[in-house]
PDB file of C-alpha atoms in Angstrom:
ATOM      1  CA  UNK A  74      28.037  -5.579 -19.318  1.00 65.00           C
ATOM      2  CA  UNK A  75      28.238  -7.815 -17.054  1.00 79.00           C
ATOM      3  CA  UNK A  76      24.843 -10.034 -16.002  1.00 89.00           C
ATOM      4  CA  UNK A  77      23.307 -10.312 -12.917  1.00 93.00           C
ATOM      5  CA  UNK A  78      20.115 -12.983 -13.011  1.00 94.00           C
ATOM      6  CA  UNK A  79      17.156 -12.850 -10.618  1.00 96.00           C
ATOM      7  CA  UNK A  80      14.967 -16.120  -9.889  1.00 96.00           C
ATOM      8  CA  UNK A  81      12.467 -16.478 -10.082  1.00 97.00           C
ATOM      9  CA  UNK A  82      11.350 -13.188 -12.141  1.00 95.00           C
ATOM     10  CA  UNK A  83       7.662 -14.039 -10.588  1.00 95.00           C
ATOM     11  CA  UNK A  84       6.099 -15.344  -7.868  1.00 97.00           C
ATOM     12  CA  UNK A  85       2.540 -15.748  -6.364  1.00 97.00           C
ATOM     13  CA  UNK A  86       2.883 -17.480  -2.865  1.00 96.00           C
ATOM     14  CA  UNK A  87      -0.314 -18.165  -0.287  1.00 97.00           C
ATOM     15  CA  UNK A  88       0.069 -16.133   2.669  1.00 97.00           C
ATOM     16  CA  UNK A  89       2.343 -17.674   5.562  1.00 97.00           C
ATOM     17  CA  UNK A  90       4.773 -19.669   2.981  1.00 97.00           C
ATOM     18  CA  UNK A  91       7.950 -18.623   2.145  1.00 97.00           C
ATOM     19  CA  UNK A  92       9.967 -17.916  -0.632  1.00 98.00           C
ATOM     20  CA  UNK A  93      13.482 -17.951  -2.194  1.00 98.00           C
ATOM     21  CA  UNK A  94      14.513 -15.275  -4.497  1.00 97.00           C
ATOM     22  CA  UNK A  95      17.969 -15.735  -6.051  1.00 97.00           C
ATOM     23  CA  UNK A  96      20.419 -13.543  -7.523  1.00 96.00           C
ATOM     24  CA  UNK A  97      23.168 -15.198  -9.526  1.00 95.00           C
ATOM     25  CA  UNK A  98      26.355 -13.165 -10.756  1.00 92.00           C
ATOM     26  CA  UNK A  99      26.869 -14.881 -14.395  1.00 92.00           C
ATOM     27  CA  UNK A 100      30.423 -13.294 -15.139  1.00 87.00           C
ATOM     28  CA  UNK A 101      31.888 -11.826 -12.692  1.00 86.00           C
ATOM     29  CA  UNK A 102      32.455 -12.499  -8.834  1.00 87.00           C
ATOM     30  CA  UNK A 103      30.678 -10.521  -6.256  1.00 87.00           C
ATOM     31  CA  UNK A 104      31.616  -9.941  -2.697  1.00 82.00           C
ATOM     32  CA  UNK A 105      28.607  -7.516  -2.300  1.00 87.00           C
ATOM     33  CA  UNK A 106      25.014  -7.907  -3.372  1.00 91.00           C
ATOM     34  CA  UNK A 107      22.334  -5.680  -2.229  1.00 93.00           C
ATOM     35  CA  UNK A 108      18.882  -6.390  -2.232  1.00 96.00           C
ATOM     36  CA  UNK A 109      16.652  -3.770  -2.548  1.00 95.00           C
ATOM     37  CA  UNK A 110      12.241  -3.754  -2.688  1.00 96.00           C
ATOM     38  CA  UNK A 111      10.178  -1.878  -4.782  1.00 92.00           C
ATOM     39  CA  UNK A 112       6.530  -0.216  -4.359  1.00 87.00           C
ATOM     40  CA  UNK A 113       4.140   0.497  -7.790  1.00 82.00           C
ATOM     41  CA  UNK A 114       5.390   3.862  -8.931  1.00 80.00           C
ATOM     42  CA  UNK A 115       7.942   4.675  -5.995  1.00 85.00           C
ATOM     43  CA  UNK A 116      11.678   4.345  -6.105  1.00 89.00           C
ATOM     44  CA  UNK A 117      14.139   1.478  -4.823  1.00 91.00           C
ATOM     45  CA  UNK A 118      14.425   0.769  -1.186  1.00 93.00           C
ATOM     46  CA  UNK A 119      17.783  -0.570  -0.156  1.00 92.00           C
ATOM     47  CA  UNK A 120      17.171  -3.466   2.837  1.00 95.00           C
ATOM     48  CA  UNK A 121      19.962  -4.525   3.017  1.00 94.00           C
ATOM     49  CA  UNK A 122      23.730  -5.434   2.250  1.00 92.00           C
ATOM     50  CA  UNK A 123      24.443  -8.595   1.134  1.00 89.00           C
ATOM     51  CA  UNK A 124      28.648 -10.334   1.725  1.00 85.00           C
ATOM     52  CA  UNK A 125      30.264 -13.350   1.132  1.00 83.00           C
ATOM     53  CA  UNK A 126      30.525 -15.160   3.762  1.00 82.00           C
ATOM     54  CA  UNK A 127      29.301 -13.107   6.693  1.00 85.00           C
ATOM     55  CA  UNK A 128      26.013 -11.489   8.032  1.00 88.00           C
ATOM     56  CA  UNK A 129      23.896  -9.211   6.048  1.00 92.00           C
ATOM     57  CA  UNK A 130      23.320  -5.668   6.878  1.00 93.00           C
ATOM     58  CA  UNK A 131      19.981  -4.962   6.835  1.00 95.00           C
ATOM     59  CA  UNK A 132      18.702  -1.045   6.582  1.00 94.00           C
ATOM     60  CA  UNK A 133      16.787  -0.104   9.520  1.00 93.00           C
ATOM     61  CA  UNK A 134      13.215  -0.976   9.874  1.00 94.00           C
ATOM     62  CA  UNK A 135      14.019  -3.670   7.857  1.00 96.00           C
ATOM     63  CA  UNK A 136      13.257  -6.900   9.790  1.00 95.00           C
ATOM     64  CA  UNK A 137      16.251  -9.514   9.748  1.00 93.00           C
ATOM     65  CA  UNK A 138      14.215 -12.358  10.578  1.00 95.00           C
ATOM     66  CA  UNK A 139      11.335 -11.901   8.192  1.00 96.00           C
ATOM     67  CA  UNK A 140      13.290 -11.059   5.132  1.00 97.00           C
ATOM     68  CA  UNK A 141      16.815 -13.741   5.650  1.00 96.00           C
ATOM     69  CA  UNK A 142      19.494 -13.351   3.500  1.00 94.00           C
ATOM     70  CA  UNK A 143      22.388 -15.198   2.929  1.00 91.00           C
ATOM     71  CA  UNK A 144      25.710 -14.939   0.411  1.00 89.00           C
ATOM     72  CA  UNK A 145      27.137 -18.335   0.666  1.00 83.00           C
ATOM     73  CA  UNK A 146      29.538 -17.684  -2.580  1.00 89.00           C
ATOM     74  CA  UNK A 147      30.659 -15.216  -4.871  1.00 89.00           C
ATOM     75  CA  UNK A 148      28.214 -15.747  -7.254  1.00 92.00           C
ATOM     76  CA  UNK A 149      25.161 -16.324  -4.943  1.00 94.00           C
ATOM     77  CA  UNK A 150      22.959 -14.503  -2.970  1.00 94.00           C
ATOM     78  CA  UNK A 151      19.498 -15.492  -1.703  1.00 95.00           C
ATOM     79  CA  UNK A 152      17.135 -13.397  -0.207  1.00 97.00           C
ATOM     80  CA  UNK A 153      13.850 -15.372   1.952  1.00 97.00           C
ATOM     81  CA  UNK A 154      10.465 -13.883   2.849  1.00 97.00           C
ATOM     82  CA  UNK A 155       9.464 -15.804   5.524  1.00 97.00           C
ATOM     83  CA  UNK A 156       5.990 -16.462   6.482  1.00 97.00           C
ATOM     84  CA  UNK A 157       4.563 -13.765   3.495  1.00 97.00           C
ATOM     85  CA  UNK A 158       1.732 -11.866   3.799  1.00 96.00           C
ATOM     86  CA  UNK A 159      -0.463  -9.524   1.190  1.00 96.00           C
ATOM     87  CA  UNK A 160       1.597  -6.435   2.451  1.00 95.00           C
ATOM     88  CA  UNK A 161       5.140  -7.847   1.069  1.00 96.00           C
ATOM     89  CA  UNK A 162       3.925  -7.685  -2.312  1.00 96.00           C
ATOM     90  CA  UNK A 163       6.824  -5.821  -3.967  1.00 95.00           C
ATOM     91  CA  UNK A 164       9.040  -5.948  -6.722  1.00 94.00           C
ATOM     92  CA  UNK A 165      12.601  -7.012  -5.414  1.00 96.00           C
ATOM     93  CA  UNK A 166      15.842  -6.436  -7.313  1.00 95.00           C
ATOM     94  CA  UNK A 167      18.881  -7.388  -6.770  1.00 94.00           C
ATOM     95  CA  UNK A 168      22.724  -6.008  -7.531  1.00 92.00           C
ATOM     96  CA  UNK A 169      25.960  -7.129  -7.838  1.00 89.00           C
ATOM     97  CA  UNK A 170      29.602  -4.936  -7.281  1.00 83.00           C
ATOM     98  CA  UNK A 171      32.155  -6.495  -9.078  1.00 77.00           C
ATOM     99  CA  UNK A 172      34.936  -6.858  -6.135  1.00 70.00           C
ATOM    100  CA  UNK A 173      36.728  -4.448  -8.357  1.00 65.00           C
ATOM    101  CA  UNK A 174      36.580  -1.685  -6.207  1.00 58.00           C
ATOM    102  CA  UNK A 175      33.853   0.393  -4.784  1.00 55.00           C
ATOM    103  CA  UNK A 176      33.198   2.979  -7.282  1.00 54.00           C
ATOM    104  CA  UNK A 177      32.529   0.228 -10.228  1.00 66.00           C
ATOM    105  CA  UNK A 178      29.068   0.089 -11.292  1.00 72.00           C
ATOM    106  CA  UNK A 179      26.185  -1.841 -10.021  1.00 80.00           C
ATOM    107  CA  UNK A 180      24.965  -4.130 -12.024  1.00 87.00           C
ATOM    108  CA  UNK A 181      21.167  -5.563 -11.504  1.00 90.00           C
ATOM    109  CA  UNK A 182      18.971  -8.385 -11.754  1.00 93.00           C
ATOM    110  CA  UNK A 183      15.799  -8.288 -13.835  1.00 93.00           C
ATOM    111  CA  UNK A 184      13.790  -8.053 -10.577  1.00 94.00           C
ATOM    112  CA  UNK A 185      11.214 -10.800  -9.031  1.00 96.00           C
ATOM    113  CA  UNK A 186       7.679  -9.591  -8.632  1.00 95.00           C
ATOM    114  CA  UNK A 187       6.188 -11.262  -5.664  1.00 96.00           C
ATOM    115  CA  UNK A 188       2.277 -11.594  -4.829  1.00 96.00           C
ATOM    116  CA  UNK A 189       1.326 -13.185  -1.854  1.00 97.00           C
ATOM    117  CA  UNK A 190      -2.468 -14.065  -1.479  1.00 96.00           C
TER     118      UNK A 190
ATOM    119  CA  UNK B 224      23.754  10.913   5.524  1.00 77.00           C
ATOM    120  CA  UNK B 225      23.438  11.161   1.271  1.00 83.00           C
ATOM    121  CA  UNK B 226      20.141  11.709  -0.412  1.00 90.00           C
ATOM    122  CA  UNK B 227      18.569  12.795  -3.692  1.00 94.00           C
ATOM    123  CA  UNK B 228      15.789  14.606  -4.693  1.00 95.00           C
ATOM    124  CA  UNK B 229      14.833  14.098  -8.200  1.00 96.00           C
ATOM    125  CA  UNK B 230      12.508  17.593  -9.422  1.00 92.00           C
ATOM    126  CA  UNK B 231       9.161  16.356 -10.939  1.00 91.00           C
ATOM    127  CA  UNK B 232       7.537  13.206 -10.667  1.00 93.00           C
ATOM    128  CA  UNK B 233       6.719  13.271 -14.446  1.00 96.00           C
ATOM    129  CA  UNK B 234       7.998  14.845 -17.167  1.00 97.00           C
ATOM    130  CA  UNK B 235       6.183  14.843 -20.577  1.00 97.00           C
ATOM    131  CA  UNK B 236       7.791  16.437 -24.080  1.00 97.00           C
ATOM    132  CA  UNK B 237       6.956  15.392 -27.530  1.00 97.00           C
ATOM    133  CA  UNK B 238       9.030  13.162 -29.405  1.00 97.00           C
ATOM    134  CA  UNK B 239      12.332  15.154 -30.786  1.00 97.00           C
ATOM    135  CA  UNK B 240      11.909  17.713 -27.663  1.00 98.00           C
ATOM    136  CA  UNK B 241      15.043  18.509 -25.138  1.00 98.00           C
ATOM    137  CA  UNK B 242      15.058  15.604 -22.712  1.00 98.00           C
ATOM    138  CA  UNK B 243      15.642  17.658 -18.974  1.00 98.00           C
ATOM    139  CA  UNK B 244      15.271  15.555 -16.016  1.00 98.00           C
ATOM    140  CA  UNK B 245      16.209  17.302 -13.187  1.00 98.00           C
ATOM    141  CA  UNK B 246      18.332  15.743 -10.070  1.00 97.00           C
ATOM    142  CA  UNK B 247      20.183  17.098  -6.383  1.00 97.00           C
ATOM    143  CA  UNK B 248      21.879  15.315  -4.255  1.00 95.00           C
ATOM    144  CA  UNK B 249      23.341  15.631  -0.994  1.00 91.00           C
ATOM    145  CA  UNK B 250      26.489  14.111   0.511  1.00 84.00           C
ATOM    146  CA  UNK B 251      29.093  15.053   3.271  1.00 79.00           C
ATOM    147  CA  UNK B 252      31.834  13.398   0.528  1.00 79.00           C
ATOM    148  CA  UNK B 253      32.763  14.086  -2.756  1.00 81.00           C
ATOM    149  CA  UNK B 254      29.665  11.859  -4.521  1.00 86.00           C
ATOM    150  CA  UNK B 255      29.722   9.159  -6.775  1.00 89.00           C
ATOM    151  CA  UNK B 256      26.073   9.514  -8.975  1.00 91.00           C
ATOM    152  CA  UNK B 257      24.093   7.817 -11.231  1.00 92.00           C
ATOM    153  CA  UNK B 258      21.529   7.737 -13.727  1.00 96.00           C
ATOM    154  CA  UNK B 259      19.063   4.331 -14.449  1.00 94.00           C
ATOM    155  CA  UNK B 260      16.575   3.652 -16.636  1.00 96.00           C
ATOM    156  CA  UNK B 261      13.638   1.405 -15.318  1.00 93.00           C
ATOM    157  CA  UNK B 262      10.953  -0.342 -18.023  1.00 91.00           C
ATOM    158  CA  UNK B 263       8.048  -1.350 -16.514  1.00 86.00           C
ATOM    159  CA  UNK B 264       8.665  -5.056 -14.644  1.00 81.00           C
ATOM    160  CA  UNK B 265      12.335  -4.715 -15.117  1.00 85.00           C
ATOM    161  CA  UNK B 266      15.715  -3.993 -13.631  1.00 86.00           C
ATOM    162  CA  UNK B 267      17.522  -1.477 -13.582  1.00 90.00           C
ATOM    163  CA  UNK B 268      19.936  -0.530 -16.632  1.00 91.00           C
ATOM    164  CA  UNK B 269      22.944   2.380 -16.054  1.00 91.00           C
ATOM    165  CA  UNK B 270      22.637   5.627 -18.177  1.00 95.00           C
ATOM    166  CA  UNK B 271      25.464   7.065 -17.103  1.00 94.00           C
ATOM    167  CA  UNK B 272      27.930   7.622 -13.919  1.00 91.00           C
ATOM    168  CA  UNK B 273      30.189   9.915 -12.874  1.00 90.00           C
ATOM    169  CA  UNK B 274      32.966   9.647 -10.631  1.00 85.00           C
ATOM    170  CA  UNK B 275      35.762  11.513 -10.812  1.00 83.00           C
ATOM    171  CA  UNK B 276      37.439  13.456 -13.799  1.00 86.00           C
ATOM    172  CA  UNK B 277      35.672  15.864 -16.983  1.00 89.00           C
ATOM    173  CA  UNK B 278      32.146  16.887 -15.252  1.00 91.00           C
ATOM    174  CA  UNK B 279      29.983  16.106 -18.225  1.00 96.00           C
ATOM    175  CA  UNK B 280      29.546  12.746 -18.695  1.00 96.00           C
ATOM    176  CA  UNK B 281      27.821  10.998 -21.565  1.00 96.00           C
ATOM    177  CA  UNK B 282      26.339   8.030 -21.809  1.00 95.00           C
ATOM    178  CA  UNK B 283      24.263   4.938 -23.718  1.00 95.00           C
ATOM    179  CA  UNK B 284      21.629   6.442 -25.769  1.00 94.00           C
ATOM    180  CA  UNK B 285      22.262   9.296 -26.556  1.00 96.00           C
ATOM    181  CA  UNK B 286      22.237  10.383 -22.809  1.00 98.00           C
ATOM    182  CA  UNK B 287      24.388  12.924 -20.830  1.00 97.00           C
ATOM    183  CA  UNK B 288      24.676  14.509 -17.966  1.00 98.00           C
ATOM    184  CA  UNK B 289      26.525  17.059 -15.928  1.00 96.00           C
ATOM    185  CA  UNK B 290      27.887  17.061 -12.394  1.00 95.00           C
ATOM    186  CA  UNK B 291      27.722  20.515 -10.851  1.00 95.00           C
ATOM    187  CA  UNK B 292      29.248  20.564  -7.904  1.00 92.00           C
ATOM    188  CA  UNK B 293      28.396  24.586  -7.173  1.00 93.00           C
ATOM    189  CA  UNK B 294      24.610  23.155  -7.566  1.00 94.00           C
ATOM    190  CA  UNK B 295      24.615  20.026  -6.124  1.00 94.00           C
ATOM    191  CA  UNK B 296      23.261  18.766  -9.011  1.00 96.00           C
ATOM    192  CA  UNK B 297      23.490  15.906 -12.020  1.00 97.00           C
ATOM    193  CA  UNK B 298      20.782  16.664 -14.337  1.00 98.00           C
ATOM    194  CA  UNK B 299      19.941  14.150 -17.340  1.00 98.00           C
ATOM    195  CA  UNK B 300      19.408  15.494 -20.734  1.00 98.00           C
ATOM    196  CA  UNK B 301      18.883  14.275 -24.169  1.00 98.00           C
ATOM    197  CA  UNK B 302      18.753  16.407 -27.775  1.00 97.00           C
ATOM    198  CA  UNK B 303      16.042  15.113 -28.996  1.00 97.00           C
ATOM    199  CA  UNK B 304      13.564  12.723 -27.452  1.00 97.00           C
ATOM    200  CA  UNK B 305      12.702   9.264 -29.074  1.00 97.00           C
ATOM    201  CA  UNK B 306       9.378   7.497 -28.035  1.00 96.00           C
ATOM    202  CA  UNK B 307      11.694   4.556 -26.668  1.00 95.00           C
ATOM    203  CA  UNK B 308      12.506   6.277 -24.037  1.00 97.00           C
ATOM    204  CA  UNK B 309       9.411   6.547 -22.181  1.00 96.00           C
ATOM    205  CA  UNK B 310      10.783   4.966 -19.104  1.00 96.00           C
ATOM    206  CA  UNK B 311      11.355   5.451 -15.433  1.00 95.00           C
ATOM    207  CA  UNK B 312      14.562   7.208 -14.373  1.00 97.00           C
ATOM    208  CA  UNK B 313      16.614   7.203 -11.467  1.00 95.00           C
ATOM    209  CA  UNK B 314      19.142   9.110 -10.338  1.00 96.00           C
ATOM    210  CA  UNK B 315      21.479   7.493  -7.477  1.00 93.00           C
ATOM    211  CA  UNK B 316      24.410   8.458  -5.210  1.00 91.00           C
ATOM    212  CA  UNK B 317      26.986   6.106  -3.683  1.00 86.00           C
ATOM    213  CA  UNK B 318      29.058   6.904  -1.127  1.00 72.00           C
ATOM    214  CA  UNK B 319      32.097   4.562  -1.144  1.00 62.00           C
ATOM    215  CA  UNK B 320      32.752   5.116   2.693  1.00 53.00           C
ATOM    216  CA  UNK B 321      29.501   3.248   3.047  1.00 47.00           C
ATOM    217  CA  UNK B 322      30.539  -0.007   1.155  1.00 53.00           C
ATOM    218  CA  UNK B 323      29.266   1.126  -1.855  1.00 72.00           C
ATOM    219  CA  UNK B 324      25.032   0.713  -1.710  1.00 81.00           C
ATOM    220  CA  UNK B 325      22.808   3.092  -3.604  1.00 87.00           C
ATOM    221  CA  UNK B 326      20.767   6.208  -2.307  1.00 89.00           C
ATOM    222  CA  UNK B 327      18.076   6.630  -5.147  1.00 92.00           C
ATOM    223  CA  UNK B 328      15.919   9.245  -5.818  1.00 94.00           C
ATOM    224  CA  UNK B 329      12.267   9.180  -6.079  1.00 93.00           C
ATOM    225  CA  UNK B 330      12.264   8.707 -10.189  1.00 95.00           C
ATOM    226  CA  UNK B 331      10.905  10.688 -12.855  1.00 96.00           C
ATOM    227  CA  UNK B 332       8.632   8.841 -15.329  1.00 96.00           C
ATOM    228  CA  UNK B 333       9.363  10.628 -19.070  1.00 97.00           C
ATOM    229  CA  UNK B 334       6.447  10.090 -21.356  1.00 97.00           C
ATOM    230  CA  UNK B 335       7.394  10.687 -24.763  1.00 97.00           C
ATOM    231  CA  UNK B 336       4.435  12.254 -27.299  1.00 96.00           C
ATOM    232  CA  UNK B 337       4.516  11.175 -31.231  1.00 94.00           C
TER     233      UNK B 337
END
């Protein structure tokens, strides 16, 4: 199956700093990538849909100025958590759809555990 | 709007017993339905999916699910549980008209007792 690589797998940062998370599709082109957030023992909540070459579409309640998404190429999307605070600590997961169609499988990255201290 | 409800946040079975994880969905258009498994601190792995065609879908690791439109259900089953099946399971629905984003259920933690 297709591989989606997320980096880093875990990161600890100080409150007030910014953190960038990368999501790469290694062996396919992804016109669309999705960013999810998962709190402990909870489900995945969609944060935003990232489209190559255009602005991301954010879900209601997600601060677009805090969670900056850039999808500069067909294989890379980045999520930057700006001015991180302890409440931003969470598990962030990206997924990517092969540009082949809407009903194709979404491949998930391994996730990034962010801890803000 | 679409939604997914997984009945039971935690299911415990004995090794060798039947596994049944329940999922009901709500969708105003024909849904695409998915089951994913998540191991601790890892991403999601697709178990199986229903898009069109045969309503009984077979997936990896011996899992299968049946799409029942009349019941708006997509329950996941496995005839005989294995210790390695212990994980978190998520049911998800996708509406192609919305660009393919997935809406997840709350998740069901499966425990397997020896």
